[in-house]
Coordinates of C-alpha atoms in Angstrom, one line a residue:
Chain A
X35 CA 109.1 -18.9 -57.9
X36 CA 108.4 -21.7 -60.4
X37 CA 105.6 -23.6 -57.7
X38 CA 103.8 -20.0 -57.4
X39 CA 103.7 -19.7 -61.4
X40 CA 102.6 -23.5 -61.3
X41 CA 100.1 -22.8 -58.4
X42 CA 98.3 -20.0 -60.5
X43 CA 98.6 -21.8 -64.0
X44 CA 96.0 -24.5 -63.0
X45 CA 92.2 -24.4 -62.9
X46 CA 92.4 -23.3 -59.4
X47 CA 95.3 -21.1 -59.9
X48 CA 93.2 -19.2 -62.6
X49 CA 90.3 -19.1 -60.8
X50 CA 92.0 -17.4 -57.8
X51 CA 93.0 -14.6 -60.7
X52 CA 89.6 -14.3 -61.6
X53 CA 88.3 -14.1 -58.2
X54 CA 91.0 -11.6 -56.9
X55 CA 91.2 -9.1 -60.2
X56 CA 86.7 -9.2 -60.2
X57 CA 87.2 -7.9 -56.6
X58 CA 89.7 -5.3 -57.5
X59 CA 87.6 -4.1 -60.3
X60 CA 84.4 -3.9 -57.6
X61 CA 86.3 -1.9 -55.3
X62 CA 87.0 0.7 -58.4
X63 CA 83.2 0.5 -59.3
X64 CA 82.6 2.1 -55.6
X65 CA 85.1 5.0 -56.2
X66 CA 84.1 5.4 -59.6
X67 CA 80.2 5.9 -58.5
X68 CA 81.1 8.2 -55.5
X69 CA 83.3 10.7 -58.4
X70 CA 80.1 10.4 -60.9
X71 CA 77.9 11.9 -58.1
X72 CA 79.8 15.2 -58.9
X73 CA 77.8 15.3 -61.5
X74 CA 74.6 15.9 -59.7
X75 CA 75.6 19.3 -58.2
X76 CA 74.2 21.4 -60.8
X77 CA 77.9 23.6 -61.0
X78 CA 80.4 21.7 -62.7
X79 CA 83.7 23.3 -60.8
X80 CA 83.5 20.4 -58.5
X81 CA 83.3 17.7 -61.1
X82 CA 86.2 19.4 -63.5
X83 CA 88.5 20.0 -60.3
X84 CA 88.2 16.0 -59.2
X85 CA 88.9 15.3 -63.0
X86 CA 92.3 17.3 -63.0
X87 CA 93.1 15.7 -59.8
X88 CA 92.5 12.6 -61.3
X89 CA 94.5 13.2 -64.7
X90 CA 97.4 15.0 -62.9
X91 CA 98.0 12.9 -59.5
X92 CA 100.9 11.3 -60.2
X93 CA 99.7 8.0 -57.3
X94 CA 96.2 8.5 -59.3
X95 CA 98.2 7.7 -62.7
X96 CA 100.1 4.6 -61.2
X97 CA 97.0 3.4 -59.8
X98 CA 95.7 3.6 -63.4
X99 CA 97.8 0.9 -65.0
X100 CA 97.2 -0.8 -62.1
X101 CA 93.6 -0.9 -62.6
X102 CA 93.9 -1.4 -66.4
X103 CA 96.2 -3.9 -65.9
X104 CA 93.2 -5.5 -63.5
X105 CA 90.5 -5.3 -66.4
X106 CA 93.1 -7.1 -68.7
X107 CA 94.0 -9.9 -66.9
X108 CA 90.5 -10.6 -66.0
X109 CA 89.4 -10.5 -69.5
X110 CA 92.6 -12.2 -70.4
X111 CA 92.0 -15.5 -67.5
X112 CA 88.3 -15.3 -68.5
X113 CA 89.0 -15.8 -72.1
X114 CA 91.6 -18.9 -71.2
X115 CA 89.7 -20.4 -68.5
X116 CA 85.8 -20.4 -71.2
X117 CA 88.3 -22.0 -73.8
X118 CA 89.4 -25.1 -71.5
X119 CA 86.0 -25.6 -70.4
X120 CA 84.4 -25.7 -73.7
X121 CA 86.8 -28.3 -74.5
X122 CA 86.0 -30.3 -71.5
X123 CA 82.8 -30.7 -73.3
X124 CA 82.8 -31.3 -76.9
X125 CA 79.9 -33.2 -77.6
X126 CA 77.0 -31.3 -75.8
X127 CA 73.7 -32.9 -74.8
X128 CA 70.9 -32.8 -77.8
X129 CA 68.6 -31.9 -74.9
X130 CA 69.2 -30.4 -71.7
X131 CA 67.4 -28.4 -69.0
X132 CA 70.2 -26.4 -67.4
X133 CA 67.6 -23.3 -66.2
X134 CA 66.3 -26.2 -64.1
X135 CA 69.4 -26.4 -61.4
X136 CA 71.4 -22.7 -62.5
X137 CA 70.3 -19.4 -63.4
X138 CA 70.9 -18.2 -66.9
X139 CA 73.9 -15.7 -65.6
X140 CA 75.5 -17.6 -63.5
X141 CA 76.2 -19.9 -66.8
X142 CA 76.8 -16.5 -68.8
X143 CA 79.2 -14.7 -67.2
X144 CA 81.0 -14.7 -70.6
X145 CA 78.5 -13.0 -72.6
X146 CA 77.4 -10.1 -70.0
X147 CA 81.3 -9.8 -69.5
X148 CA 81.3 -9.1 -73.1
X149 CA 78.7 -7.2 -73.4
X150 CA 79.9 -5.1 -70.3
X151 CA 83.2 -4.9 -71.9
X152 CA 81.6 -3.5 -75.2
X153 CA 80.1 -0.7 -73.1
X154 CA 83.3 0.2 -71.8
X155 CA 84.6 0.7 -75.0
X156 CA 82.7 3.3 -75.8
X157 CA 82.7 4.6 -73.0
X158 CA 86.3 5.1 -72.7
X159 CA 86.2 6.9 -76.3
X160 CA 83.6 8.9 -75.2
X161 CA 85.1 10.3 -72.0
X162 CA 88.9 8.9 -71.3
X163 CA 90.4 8.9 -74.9
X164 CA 89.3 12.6 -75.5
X165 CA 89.9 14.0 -72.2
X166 CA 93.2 11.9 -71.5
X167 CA 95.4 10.6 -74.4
X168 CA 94.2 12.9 -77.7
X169 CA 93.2 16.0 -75.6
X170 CA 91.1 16.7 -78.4
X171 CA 87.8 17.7 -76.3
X172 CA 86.6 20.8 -77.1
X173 CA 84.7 21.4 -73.8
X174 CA 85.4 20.7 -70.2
X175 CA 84.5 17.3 -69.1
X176 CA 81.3 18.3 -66.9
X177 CA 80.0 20.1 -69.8
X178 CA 81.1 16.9 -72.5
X179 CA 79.1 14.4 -69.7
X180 CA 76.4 16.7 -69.6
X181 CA 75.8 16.9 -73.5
X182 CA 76.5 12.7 -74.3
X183 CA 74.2 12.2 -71.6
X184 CA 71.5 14.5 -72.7
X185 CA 71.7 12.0 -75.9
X186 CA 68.9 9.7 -75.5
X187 CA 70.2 6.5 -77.1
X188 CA 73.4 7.1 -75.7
X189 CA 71.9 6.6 -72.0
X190 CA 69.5 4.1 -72.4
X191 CA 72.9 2.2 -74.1
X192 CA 74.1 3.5 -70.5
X193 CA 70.9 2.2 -68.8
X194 CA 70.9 -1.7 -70.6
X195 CA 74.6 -2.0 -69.9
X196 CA 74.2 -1.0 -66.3
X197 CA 71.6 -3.9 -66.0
X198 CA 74.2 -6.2 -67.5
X199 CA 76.4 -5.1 -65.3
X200 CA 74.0 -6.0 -62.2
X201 CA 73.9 -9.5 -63.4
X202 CA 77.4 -9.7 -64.1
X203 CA 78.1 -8.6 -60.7
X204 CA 75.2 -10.8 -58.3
X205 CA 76.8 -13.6 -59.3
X206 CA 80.5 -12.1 -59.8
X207 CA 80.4 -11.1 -56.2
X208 CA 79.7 -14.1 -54.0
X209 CA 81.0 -16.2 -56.6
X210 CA 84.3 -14.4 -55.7
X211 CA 84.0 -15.0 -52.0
X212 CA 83.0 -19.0 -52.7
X213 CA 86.5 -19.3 -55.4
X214 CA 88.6 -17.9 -52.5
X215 CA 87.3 -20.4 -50.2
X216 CA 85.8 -17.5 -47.9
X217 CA 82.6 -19.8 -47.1
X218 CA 81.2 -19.8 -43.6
X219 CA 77.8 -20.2 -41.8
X220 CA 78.3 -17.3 -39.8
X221 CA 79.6 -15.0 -43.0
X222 CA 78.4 -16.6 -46.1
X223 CA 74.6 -15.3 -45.7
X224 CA 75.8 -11.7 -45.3
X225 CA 78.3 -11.9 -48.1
X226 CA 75.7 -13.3 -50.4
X227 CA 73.1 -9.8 -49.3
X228 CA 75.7 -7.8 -49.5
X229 CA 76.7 -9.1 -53.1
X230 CA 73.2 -8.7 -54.2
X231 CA 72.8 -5.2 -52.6
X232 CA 75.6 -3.9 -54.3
X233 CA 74.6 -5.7 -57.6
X234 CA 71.7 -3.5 -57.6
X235 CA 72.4 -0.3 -55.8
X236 CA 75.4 0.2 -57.4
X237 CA 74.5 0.1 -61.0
X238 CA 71.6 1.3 -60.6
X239 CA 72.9 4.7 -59.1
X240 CA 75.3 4.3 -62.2
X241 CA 72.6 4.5 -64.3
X242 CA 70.2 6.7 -62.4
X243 CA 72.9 10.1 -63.2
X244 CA 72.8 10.0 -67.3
X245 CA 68.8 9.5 -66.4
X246 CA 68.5 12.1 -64.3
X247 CA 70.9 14.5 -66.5
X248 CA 68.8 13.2 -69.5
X249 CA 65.3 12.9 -68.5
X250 CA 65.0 15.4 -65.3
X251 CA 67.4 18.3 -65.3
Chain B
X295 CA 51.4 -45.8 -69.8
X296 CA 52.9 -45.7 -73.5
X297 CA 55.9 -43.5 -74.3
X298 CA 58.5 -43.1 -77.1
X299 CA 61.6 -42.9 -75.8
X300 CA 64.7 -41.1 -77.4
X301 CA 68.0 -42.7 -76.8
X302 CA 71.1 -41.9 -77.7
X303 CA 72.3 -45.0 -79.8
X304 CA 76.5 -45.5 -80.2
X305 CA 77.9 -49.1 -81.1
X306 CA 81.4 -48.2 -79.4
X307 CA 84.1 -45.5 -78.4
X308 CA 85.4 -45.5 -81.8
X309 CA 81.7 -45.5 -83.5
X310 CA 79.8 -42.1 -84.1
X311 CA 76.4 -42.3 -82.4
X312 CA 73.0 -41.1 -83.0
X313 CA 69.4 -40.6 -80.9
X314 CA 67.3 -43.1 -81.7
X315 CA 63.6 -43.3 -80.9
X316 CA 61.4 -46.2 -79.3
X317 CA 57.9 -46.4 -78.0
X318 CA 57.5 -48.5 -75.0
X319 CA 54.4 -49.9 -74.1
X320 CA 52.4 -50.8 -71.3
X321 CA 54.8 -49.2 -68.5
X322 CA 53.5 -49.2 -64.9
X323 CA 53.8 -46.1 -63.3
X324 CA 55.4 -48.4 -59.9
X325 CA 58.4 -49.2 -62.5
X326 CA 61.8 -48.0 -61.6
X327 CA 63.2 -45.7 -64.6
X328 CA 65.8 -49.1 -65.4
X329 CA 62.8 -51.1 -65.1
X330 CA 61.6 -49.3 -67.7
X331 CA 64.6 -50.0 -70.1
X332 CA 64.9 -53.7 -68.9
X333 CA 61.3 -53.8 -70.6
X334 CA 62.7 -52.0 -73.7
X335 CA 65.7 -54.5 -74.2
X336 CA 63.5 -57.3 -73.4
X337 CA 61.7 -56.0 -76.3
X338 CA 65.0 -55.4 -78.3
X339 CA 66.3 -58.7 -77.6
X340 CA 62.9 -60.3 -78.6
X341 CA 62.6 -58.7 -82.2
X342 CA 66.5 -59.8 -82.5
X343 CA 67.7 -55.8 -82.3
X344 CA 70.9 -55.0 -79.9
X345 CA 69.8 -53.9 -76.2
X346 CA 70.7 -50.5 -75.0
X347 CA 73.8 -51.1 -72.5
X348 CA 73.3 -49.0 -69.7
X349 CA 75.0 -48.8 -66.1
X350 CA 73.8 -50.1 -62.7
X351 CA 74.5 -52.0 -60.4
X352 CA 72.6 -52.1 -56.9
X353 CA 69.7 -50.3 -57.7
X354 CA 68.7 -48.6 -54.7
X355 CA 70.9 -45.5 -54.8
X356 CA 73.6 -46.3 -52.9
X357 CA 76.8 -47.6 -55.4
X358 CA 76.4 -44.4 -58.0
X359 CA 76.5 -46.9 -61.2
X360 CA 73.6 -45.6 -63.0
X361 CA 74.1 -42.3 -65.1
X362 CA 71.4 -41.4 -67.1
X363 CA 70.9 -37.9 -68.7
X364 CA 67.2 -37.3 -68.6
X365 CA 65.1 -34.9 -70.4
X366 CA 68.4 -32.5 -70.2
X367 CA 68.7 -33.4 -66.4
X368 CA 71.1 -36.1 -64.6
X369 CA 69.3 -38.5 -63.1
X370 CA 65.9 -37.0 -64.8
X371 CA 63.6 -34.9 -63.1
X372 CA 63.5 -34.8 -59.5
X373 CA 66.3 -34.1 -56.9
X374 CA 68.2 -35.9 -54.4
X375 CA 67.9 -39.7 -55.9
X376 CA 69.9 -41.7 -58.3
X377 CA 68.1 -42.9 -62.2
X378 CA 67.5 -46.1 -60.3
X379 CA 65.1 -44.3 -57.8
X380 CA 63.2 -42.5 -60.2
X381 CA 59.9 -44.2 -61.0
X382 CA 57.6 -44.0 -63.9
X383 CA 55.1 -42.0 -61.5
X384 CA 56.9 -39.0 -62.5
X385 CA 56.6 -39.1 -65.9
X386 CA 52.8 -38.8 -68.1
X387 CA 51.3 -41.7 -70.8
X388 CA 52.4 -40.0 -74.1
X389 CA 55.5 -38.5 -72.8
X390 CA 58.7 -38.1 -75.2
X391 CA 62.0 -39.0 -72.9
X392 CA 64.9 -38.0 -74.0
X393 CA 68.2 -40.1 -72.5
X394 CA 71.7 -39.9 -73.3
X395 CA 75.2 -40.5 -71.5
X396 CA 76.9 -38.6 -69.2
X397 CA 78.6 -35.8 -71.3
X398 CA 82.6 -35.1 -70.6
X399 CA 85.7 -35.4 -72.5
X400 CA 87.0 -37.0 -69.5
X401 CA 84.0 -39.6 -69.5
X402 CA 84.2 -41.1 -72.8
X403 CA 81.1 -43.1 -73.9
X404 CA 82.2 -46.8 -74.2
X405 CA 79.1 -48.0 -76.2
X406 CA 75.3 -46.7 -75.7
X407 CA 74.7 -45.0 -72.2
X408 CA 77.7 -46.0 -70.5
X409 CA 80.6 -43.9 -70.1
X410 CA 84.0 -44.5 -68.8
X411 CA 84.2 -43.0 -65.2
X412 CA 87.8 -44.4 -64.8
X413 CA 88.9 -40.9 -64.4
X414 CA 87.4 -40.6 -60.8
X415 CA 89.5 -43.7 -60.1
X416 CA 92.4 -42.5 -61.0
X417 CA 91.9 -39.1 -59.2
X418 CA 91.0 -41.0 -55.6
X419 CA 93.8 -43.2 -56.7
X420 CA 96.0 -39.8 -56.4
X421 CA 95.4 -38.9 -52.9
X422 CA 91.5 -39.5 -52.0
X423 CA 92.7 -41.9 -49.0
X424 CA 94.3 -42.4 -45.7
X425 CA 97.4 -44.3 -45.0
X426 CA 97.0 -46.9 -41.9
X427 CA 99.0 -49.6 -40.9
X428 CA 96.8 -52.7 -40.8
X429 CA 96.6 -54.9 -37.6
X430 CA 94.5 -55.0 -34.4
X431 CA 91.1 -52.7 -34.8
X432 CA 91.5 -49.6 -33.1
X433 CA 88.8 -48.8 -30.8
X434 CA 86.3 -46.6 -32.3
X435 CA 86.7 -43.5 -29.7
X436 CA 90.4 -43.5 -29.2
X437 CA 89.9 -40.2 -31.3
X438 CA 87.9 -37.7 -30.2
X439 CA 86.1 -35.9 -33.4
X440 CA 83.2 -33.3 -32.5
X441 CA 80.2 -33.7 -33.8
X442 CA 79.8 -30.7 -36.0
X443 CA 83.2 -31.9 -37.7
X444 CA 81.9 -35.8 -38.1
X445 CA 78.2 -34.5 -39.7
X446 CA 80.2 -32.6 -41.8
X447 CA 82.4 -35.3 -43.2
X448 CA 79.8 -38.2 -43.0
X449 CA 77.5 -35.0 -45.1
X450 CA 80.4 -34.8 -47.6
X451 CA 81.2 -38.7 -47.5
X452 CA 77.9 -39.7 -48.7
X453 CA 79.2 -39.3 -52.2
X454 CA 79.1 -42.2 -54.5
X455 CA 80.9 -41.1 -57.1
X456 CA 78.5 -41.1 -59.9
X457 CA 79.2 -37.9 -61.6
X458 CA 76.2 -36.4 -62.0
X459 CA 78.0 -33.1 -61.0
X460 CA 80.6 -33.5 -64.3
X461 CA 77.4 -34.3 -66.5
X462 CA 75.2 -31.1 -65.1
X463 CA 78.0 -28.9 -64.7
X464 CA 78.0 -26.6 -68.3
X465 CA 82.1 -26.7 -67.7
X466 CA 81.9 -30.3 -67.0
X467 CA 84.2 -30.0 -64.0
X468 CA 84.7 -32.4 -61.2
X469 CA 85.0 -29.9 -58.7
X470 CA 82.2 -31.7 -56.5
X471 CA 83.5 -35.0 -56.2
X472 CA 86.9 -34.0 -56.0
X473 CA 85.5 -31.6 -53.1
X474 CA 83.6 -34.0 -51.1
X475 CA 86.6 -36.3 -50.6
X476 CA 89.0 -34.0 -49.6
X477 CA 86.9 -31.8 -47.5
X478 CA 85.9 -35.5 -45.9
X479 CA 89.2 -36.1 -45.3
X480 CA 90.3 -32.5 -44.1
X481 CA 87.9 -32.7 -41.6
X482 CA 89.0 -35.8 -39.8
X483 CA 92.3 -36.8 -37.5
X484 CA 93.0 -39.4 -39.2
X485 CA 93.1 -37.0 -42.6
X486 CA 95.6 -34.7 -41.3
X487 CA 99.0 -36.3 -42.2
X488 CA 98.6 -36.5 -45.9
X489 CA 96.4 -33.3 -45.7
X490 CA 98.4 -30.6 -47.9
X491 CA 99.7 -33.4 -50.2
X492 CA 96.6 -34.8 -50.8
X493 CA 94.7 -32.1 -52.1
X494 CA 97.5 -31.0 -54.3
X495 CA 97.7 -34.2 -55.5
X496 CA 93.9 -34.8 -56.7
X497 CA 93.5 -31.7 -58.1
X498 CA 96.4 -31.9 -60.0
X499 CA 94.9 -35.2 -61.0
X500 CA 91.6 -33.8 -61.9
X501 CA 93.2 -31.0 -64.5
X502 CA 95.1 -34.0 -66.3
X503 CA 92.0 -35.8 -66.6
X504 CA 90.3 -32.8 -68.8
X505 CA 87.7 -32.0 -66.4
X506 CA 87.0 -28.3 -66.4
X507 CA 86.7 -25.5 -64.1
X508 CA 84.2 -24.5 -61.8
X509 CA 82.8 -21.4 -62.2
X510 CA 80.0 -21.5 -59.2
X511 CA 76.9 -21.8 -61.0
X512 CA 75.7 -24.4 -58.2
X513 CA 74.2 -27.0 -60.5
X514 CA 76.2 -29.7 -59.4
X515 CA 75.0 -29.7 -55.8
X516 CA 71.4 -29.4 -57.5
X517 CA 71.7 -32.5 -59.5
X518 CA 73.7 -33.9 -56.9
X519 CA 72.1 -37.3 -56.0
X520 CA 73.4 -36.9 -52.0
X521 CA 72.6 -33.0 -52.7
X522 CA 76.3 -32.5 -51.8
X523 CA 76.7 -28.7 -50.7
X524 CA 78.5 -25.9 -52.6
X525 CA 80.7 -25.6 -48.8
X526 CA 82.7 -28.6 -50.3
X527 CA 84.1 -26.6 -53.1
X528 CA 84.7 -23.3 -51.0
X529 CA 86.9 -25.6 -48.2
X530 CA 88.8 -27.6 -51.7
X531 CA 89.5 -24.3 -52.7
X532 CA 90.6 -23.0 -49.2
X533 CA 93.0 -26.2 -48.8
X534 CA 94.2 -26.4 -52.0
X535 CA 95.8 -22.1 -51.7
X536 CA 97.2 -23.1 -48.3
X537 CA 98.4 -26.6 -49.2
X538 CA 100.4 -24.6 -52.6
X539 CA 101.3 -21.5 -50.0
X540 CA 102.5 -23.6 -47.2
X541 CA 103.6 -27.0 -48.5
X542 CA 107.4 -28.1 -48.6
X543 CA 106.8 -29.6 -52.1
X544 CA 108.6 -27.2 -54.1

């Protein structure tokens, strides 16, 4: 397997990692938002019942170092592949006009990556560390969501990181597609609304529960 | 028109360099942007001070030698033309202009404005060609190629190899030009024997060469003198995953 390790240890080969973990990690962004919408129906049962099926599944628990290990290695290639192109340019232009031929996230996936990844942090603490490793929560998880989100810094942090998250993912999503070499007249023009669409819709109904729980209910 | 122009200022590869400003006067707005620096280094030349080497060669846009960085922009300001098509009509008496080299580990500045591009050599040099066996001329429709495939690969041949792409692309990577031949080439009969080894080959050349990689911001093909499109990179990607999946070269 030396030419496959070979394969994946150049630009390319990296890029491909990027491409493939950023579309694992969409595809969990879908199930994750469908779960959340628990959260709507005003009696938690529903909510606390998908949770224990979630802690206790043993396919559900694989699938979690799965996906863990998919956050990782995306950070991980991200991190590697940011060093090699800084160094590709180590003298940088005394003037340059970059917002003239790129949007600003496109050339700053880095920073709302880490920003996103900040979020995440914290919100693992708040939810997965005490409901899932420590078992220290006090409360059931409905009623712990309902209370952090009733916080109002806590979900306009929520709120900003969701739009960082939009960014991340308009150009994440094509960009995927284009790395894989999935480009075609017929296709391309879809994938690209569809990227977009679920850029917005997605985070935005992400953001649009701690607002609602918050602000509304 | 007057105008002070900023450039960047380095004796050779070994030297550090430095912007250094001039005012240029009486510009004509019909001048081409090297017609412009001709008139500086005449100027240089008459008060005794070094001219400001630059590259160019056929000035009309068609052999990819000139590589100015303008006002933070290859090939300045407008899109789809070479530093040796820009005229003096875009720019405003007063204006400040900032120019420096082409910016790229892999492009390292021999003196002034001009930059080593030997690196794209060496990576067309690795697999950007066809082998033929020389001897009568073949006649030109012994191989049937359909149309939408020879647009494509004229579209993609048109490049001239001036890295603009490397000097706009934030990651400076050569992802364009290294595109533009393969997909070319992929496109083509005459291509398809050294297909899989080909692309393998010149990428592999462009990682040794430092360049860096491309992360699909699109600025390339915006800067891009020929306005190569992002498809290039999407088929050099697609080729190069089935040339490493389905090649015999272990």
């Amino acid at each position: 397997m030396g030419w496959l390790s070979k394969a994946l240890s150049g630009n390319l080969g990296q890029k491909l990692i990027m491409s493939l973990t950023g579309l694992f990690l969409i595809s969990f962004l879908l199930e994750h938002l469908l779960s959340n919408l628990l959260l709507l129906k005003s009696d938690g049962a529903d909510f606390n019942a998908y949770a224990e099926f979630m802690k206790t599944n043993p396919v559900i628990q694989a699938a979690e170092y799965v996906l863990f290990g998919g956050f990782i290695v995306h950070i991980i290639y991200a991190a590697i592949i940011t060093a090699k192109n800084k160094k590709a340019r180590p003298h940088g232009y005394a003037y340059n006009n970059p917002s003239a031929n790129s949007s600003w996230f496109s050339r700053n996936m880095g920073l709302s990556g880490s920003m996103v990844l900040i979020f995440l942090i914290v919100h693992l603490k708040s939810f997965f560390v005490p409901h899932k490793i420590t078992h220290s929560a006090t409360m059931t998880i409905y009623d712990d969501a309902i209370i952090t989100f009733g916080n109002v810094p806590y979900t306009l942090f929520y709120v900003a990181a969701m739009c960082l998250l939009a960014f991340h993912l308009n150009h994440g999503f094509q960009s995927a597609f284009q790395t894989l070499g999935l480009r075609h007249p017929k296709y391309t023009p879809f994938i690209k609304k569809l990227g977009t669409a679920f850029s917005i819709l997605v985070p935005a109904g992400f953001a649009a529960i701690p607002l609602y729980i918050c602000f509304i209910r | 028109m007057n105008l002070t122009v900023k450039v960047w200022r380095q004796k050779n590869s070994k030297s550090e360099g430095k912007m250094v400003s001039y005012n240029v006067k009486d510009v004509s707005p019909d001048m081409s942007f090297l017609e412009m620096f001709d008139v500086l280094n005449e100027d240089l030349i008459s008060k005794g001070d070094e001219p400001i080497a630059f590259d160019h060669d056929c000035r009309e846009g068609i052999c990819g030698m000139c590589s100015m960085y303008i006002n933070g922009r290859a090939h300045g300001p407008k899109t789809g033309i070479t530093t040796c098509q820009l005229h003096m009509r875009s720019f405003k008496d007063g204006d400040t202009i900032v120019v420096e080299p082409w910016r790229a580990s892999a492009f390292p500045v021999v003196k002034d404005l001009v930059v080593d591009r030997g690196a794209f050599d060496r990576i067309i040099n690795a697999g950007g060609f066809v082998s033929v066996n020389t001897g009568g001329v073949p006649d030109a429709n012994a191989i049937p190629i359909s149309k939408i495939d020879a647009d494509a690969a004229f579209d993609a041949a048109t490049c001239i190899g001036c890295g603009a792409c490397v000097a706009s692309c934030k990651n400076a990577s050569a992802s364009l030009f290294v595109a533009a031949k393969i997909t070319q080439l992929a496109l083509l009969p005459q291509g398809q024997v050294e297909r899989a080894a080909r692309v393998e080959k010149m990428v592999a050349q462009m990682e040794a060469e430092g360049f860096g990689a491309c992360t699909n911001t699109g600025a390339c093909s915006v800067e891009c003198p020929k306005e190569i499109s992002q498809d290039t990179i999407a088929t050099m990607n697609r080729e190069y995953y089935a040339a490493k999946a389905s090649s015999k070269n272990v």
